[in-house]
XYZ file of C-alpha atoms in Angstrom:
182
model
C -17.275 -34.988 -31.923
C -13.832 -36.325 -31.054
C -11.222 -33.927 -29.702
C -8.092 -33.175 -31.720
C -4.523 -33.702 -30.522
C -2.973 -36.042 -27.969
C -5.129 -37.384 -25.165
C -4.499 -35.896 -21.708
C -5.404 -39.361 -20.334
C -3.689 -42.528 -21.595
C -5.399 -45.881 -20.976
C -3.109 -48.293 -19.132
C -5.599 -51.171 -18.746
C -9.251 -51.963 -19.384
C -11.533 -54.474 -17.659
C -15.133 -55.254 -18.662
C -17.091 -55.079 -15.392
C -20.589 -55.673 -16.769
C -22.218 -56.612 -20.079
C -25.951 -56.013 -20.410
C -28.462 -56.158 -23.254
C -27.881 -52.584 -24.363
C -24.998 -51.238 -22.327
C -21.761 -52.341 -20.747
C -19.467 -50.958 -18.085
C -15.691 -50.913 -18.349
C -13.159 -49.926 -15.734
C -10.090 -48.192 -17.111
C -6.839 -47.452 -15.371
C -5.521 -44.218 -16.930
C -2.383 -42.154 -16.653
C -2.938 -38.395 -16.515
C -0.582 -35.972 -18.274
C 1.314 -35.393 -15.007
C 1.861 -39.140 -14.518
C -0.867 -39.720 -11.913
C -2.672 -43.076 -12.220
C -6.421 -43.069 -11.648
C -9.543 -45.102 -12.421
C -12.404 -44.279 -14.796
C -15.723 -46.168 -14.754
C -17.233 -45.846 -18.233
C -20.711 -46.834 -19.423
C -20.642 -47.835 -23.098
C -24.041 -47.022 -24.580
C -25.034 -46.845 -28.259
C -25.617 -43.427 -29.749
C -29.215 -42.231 -29.810
C -31.558 -39.760 -31.457
C -34.005 -37.239 -30.056
C -36.763 -35.713 -32.154
C -38.508 -32.343 -31.774
C -41.768 -32.996 -33.688
C -43.871 -29.897 -34.380
C -47.216 -30.220 -36.160
C -48.815 -27.762 -38.601
C -50.618 -25.979 -35.727
C -47.329 -25.328 -33.900
C -47.852 -28.045 -31.289
C -44.943 -30.039 -29.944
C -45.538 -33.786 -29.696
C -44.270 -35.114 -26.373
C -44.391 -38.570 -24.840
C -45.307 -39.331 -21.246
C -43.800 -42.528 -19.885
C -42.642 -44.140 -16.671
C -38.855 -44.329 -16.299
C -37.646 -47.108 -14.011
C -34.174 -45.703 -13.224
C -35.468 -42.551 -11.434
C -38.827 -44.251 -10.683
C -40.912 -41.366 -12.026
C -43.192 -40.610 -14.930
C -41.579 -38.092 -17.283
C -42.761 -35.982 -20.187
C -40.077 -36.110 -22.863
C -39.365 -35.682 -26.527
C -39.486 -38.910 -28.544
C -36.079 -40.577 -28.608
C -34.327 -43.882 -29.043
C -31.182 -45.808 -29.775
C -29.583 -45.943 -33.218
C -29.732 -49.618 -34.093
C -27.207 -51.488 -36.219
C -25.812 -49.456 -39.101
C -28.827 -47.109 -39.361
C -28.062 -43.446 -39.908
C -29.155 -40.992 -37.218
C -31.827 -39.634 -39.616
C -33.207 -43.133 -40.310
C -33.263 -43.891 -36.586
C -35.029 -40.580 -35.887
C -37.743 -41.322 -38.451
C -38.240 -44.844 -37.044
C -38.486 -43.603 -33.448
C -40.865 -40.802 -34.456
C -43.178 -43.315 -36.141
C -42.971 -45.814 -33.255
C -43.527 -43.327 -30.440
C -45.914 -40.789 -32.001
C -47.457 -42.604 -34.973
C -46.286 -39.761 -37.215
C -43.738 -39.488 -40.016
C -42.024 -36.236 -40.999
C -41.791 -34.653 -44.419
C -38.539 -33.026 -43.239
C -36.004 -33.851 -40.563
C -33.743 -30.891 -39.867
C -30.512 -31.752 -38.007
C -30.121 -29.573 -34.896
C -26.775 -30.849 -33.632
C -25.349 -33.486 -31.324
C -24.445 -33.650 -27.643
C -23.272 -36.160 -25.057
C -25.778 -37.514 -22.538
C -23.367 -37.658 -19.581
C -19.781 -37.143 -20.799
C -18.215 -37.713 -17.400
C -19.190 -41.379 -17.409
C -21.044 -42.386 -20.584
C -20.183 -42.718 -24.291
C -23.715 -42.035 -25.642
C -23.961 -39.161 -28.111
C -27.446 -37.899 -28.981
C -28.307 -36.529 -32.423
C -31.214 -34.058 -32.331
C -33.636 -33.401 -35.187
C -36.522 -31.021 -35.771
C -39.375 -32.903 -37.468
C -41.882 -30.906 -39.518
C -44.527 -31.701 -42.097
C -45.994 -34.420 -39.912
C -48.430 -37.002 -41.266
C -49.910 -40.159 -39.779
C -47.724 -43.201 -40.505
C -47.418 -45.383 -37.402
C -45.044 -48.269 -36.750
C -45.711 -50.794 -33.984
C -44.478 -49.538 -30.617
C -41.738 -51.415 -28.779
C -43.289 -54.281 -26.796
C -42.067 -52.930 -23.455
C -42.963 -49.236 -23.869
C -46.123 -47.700 -22.457
C -46.356 -44.220 -23.965
C -49.046 -41.541 -23.861
C -48.785 -38.852 -26.544
C -49.259 -35.216 -25.519
C -49.514 -32.124 -27.721
C -48.372 -28.822 -26.250
C -47.987 -25.500 -28.095
C -44.261 -25.069 -28.769
C -44.097 -21.687 -26.996
C -45.811 -23.196 -23.938
C -43.340 -26.117 -23.944
C -40.422 -23.656 -23.984
C -41.964 -21.773 -21.060
C -42.360 -25.062 -19.159
C -38.724 -25.931 -19.890
C -37.558 -22.573 -18.551
C -39.779 -22.978 -15.479
C -38.205 -26.325 -14.595
C -41.267 -28.440 -15.396
C -39.331 -30.887 -17.605
C -36.753 -33.091 -15.882
C -35.168 -34.768 -18.897
C -31.867 -33.345 -20.161
C -32.286 -34.423 -23.794
C -35.673 -32.705 -23.920
C -34.329 -29.482 -22.432
C -31.261 -29.361 -24.696
C -33.164 -30.237 -27.867
C -35.944 -27.710 -27.234
C -33.354 -24.956 -26.899
C -31.582 -26.148 -30.059
C -34.873 -26.066 -32.002
C -36.181 -22.742 -30.705
C -34.927 -20.525 -33.535
C -35.049 -23.212 -36.261
C -38.835 -23.438 -36.526
C -40.273 -22.170 -39.801
C -42.196 -18.963 -39.227
């Protein structure tokens, strides 16, 4: 998803401000096209996947979990980081199995989008998962997830009504809306 042509911002210097387990923060001094110098704080985060799993009855599988950063419980689509050299599709299948206990007969790519392009490098790859069958993997040791099934049409109505507060869920639901087999 890189832009073509010369960059309107040229990096003059970079300093690593923080290195965590999964993300890091760098501070960049950049020169704008008009010569102005300014600072950019950038969160480097691995790319991730988000899965829109729909069962044979037309139910969307969602996960309810507590999120420490906003300190709220959210209902979201299953998602996770792409680890190592895994492909987005392999990561999506792994996350689907870990978070829902289901595997998909088909993963249909829906597209990609940035989580927060003003400050973060993470790109999310969205997939529609159909032909679900039970095939669990052990959940991550630090995740506490409750699975919820909601009719897809009802989930879309909830998204439009502002019930969901997770951007990846909202974007991916909209991307999947007209891709569902009839």
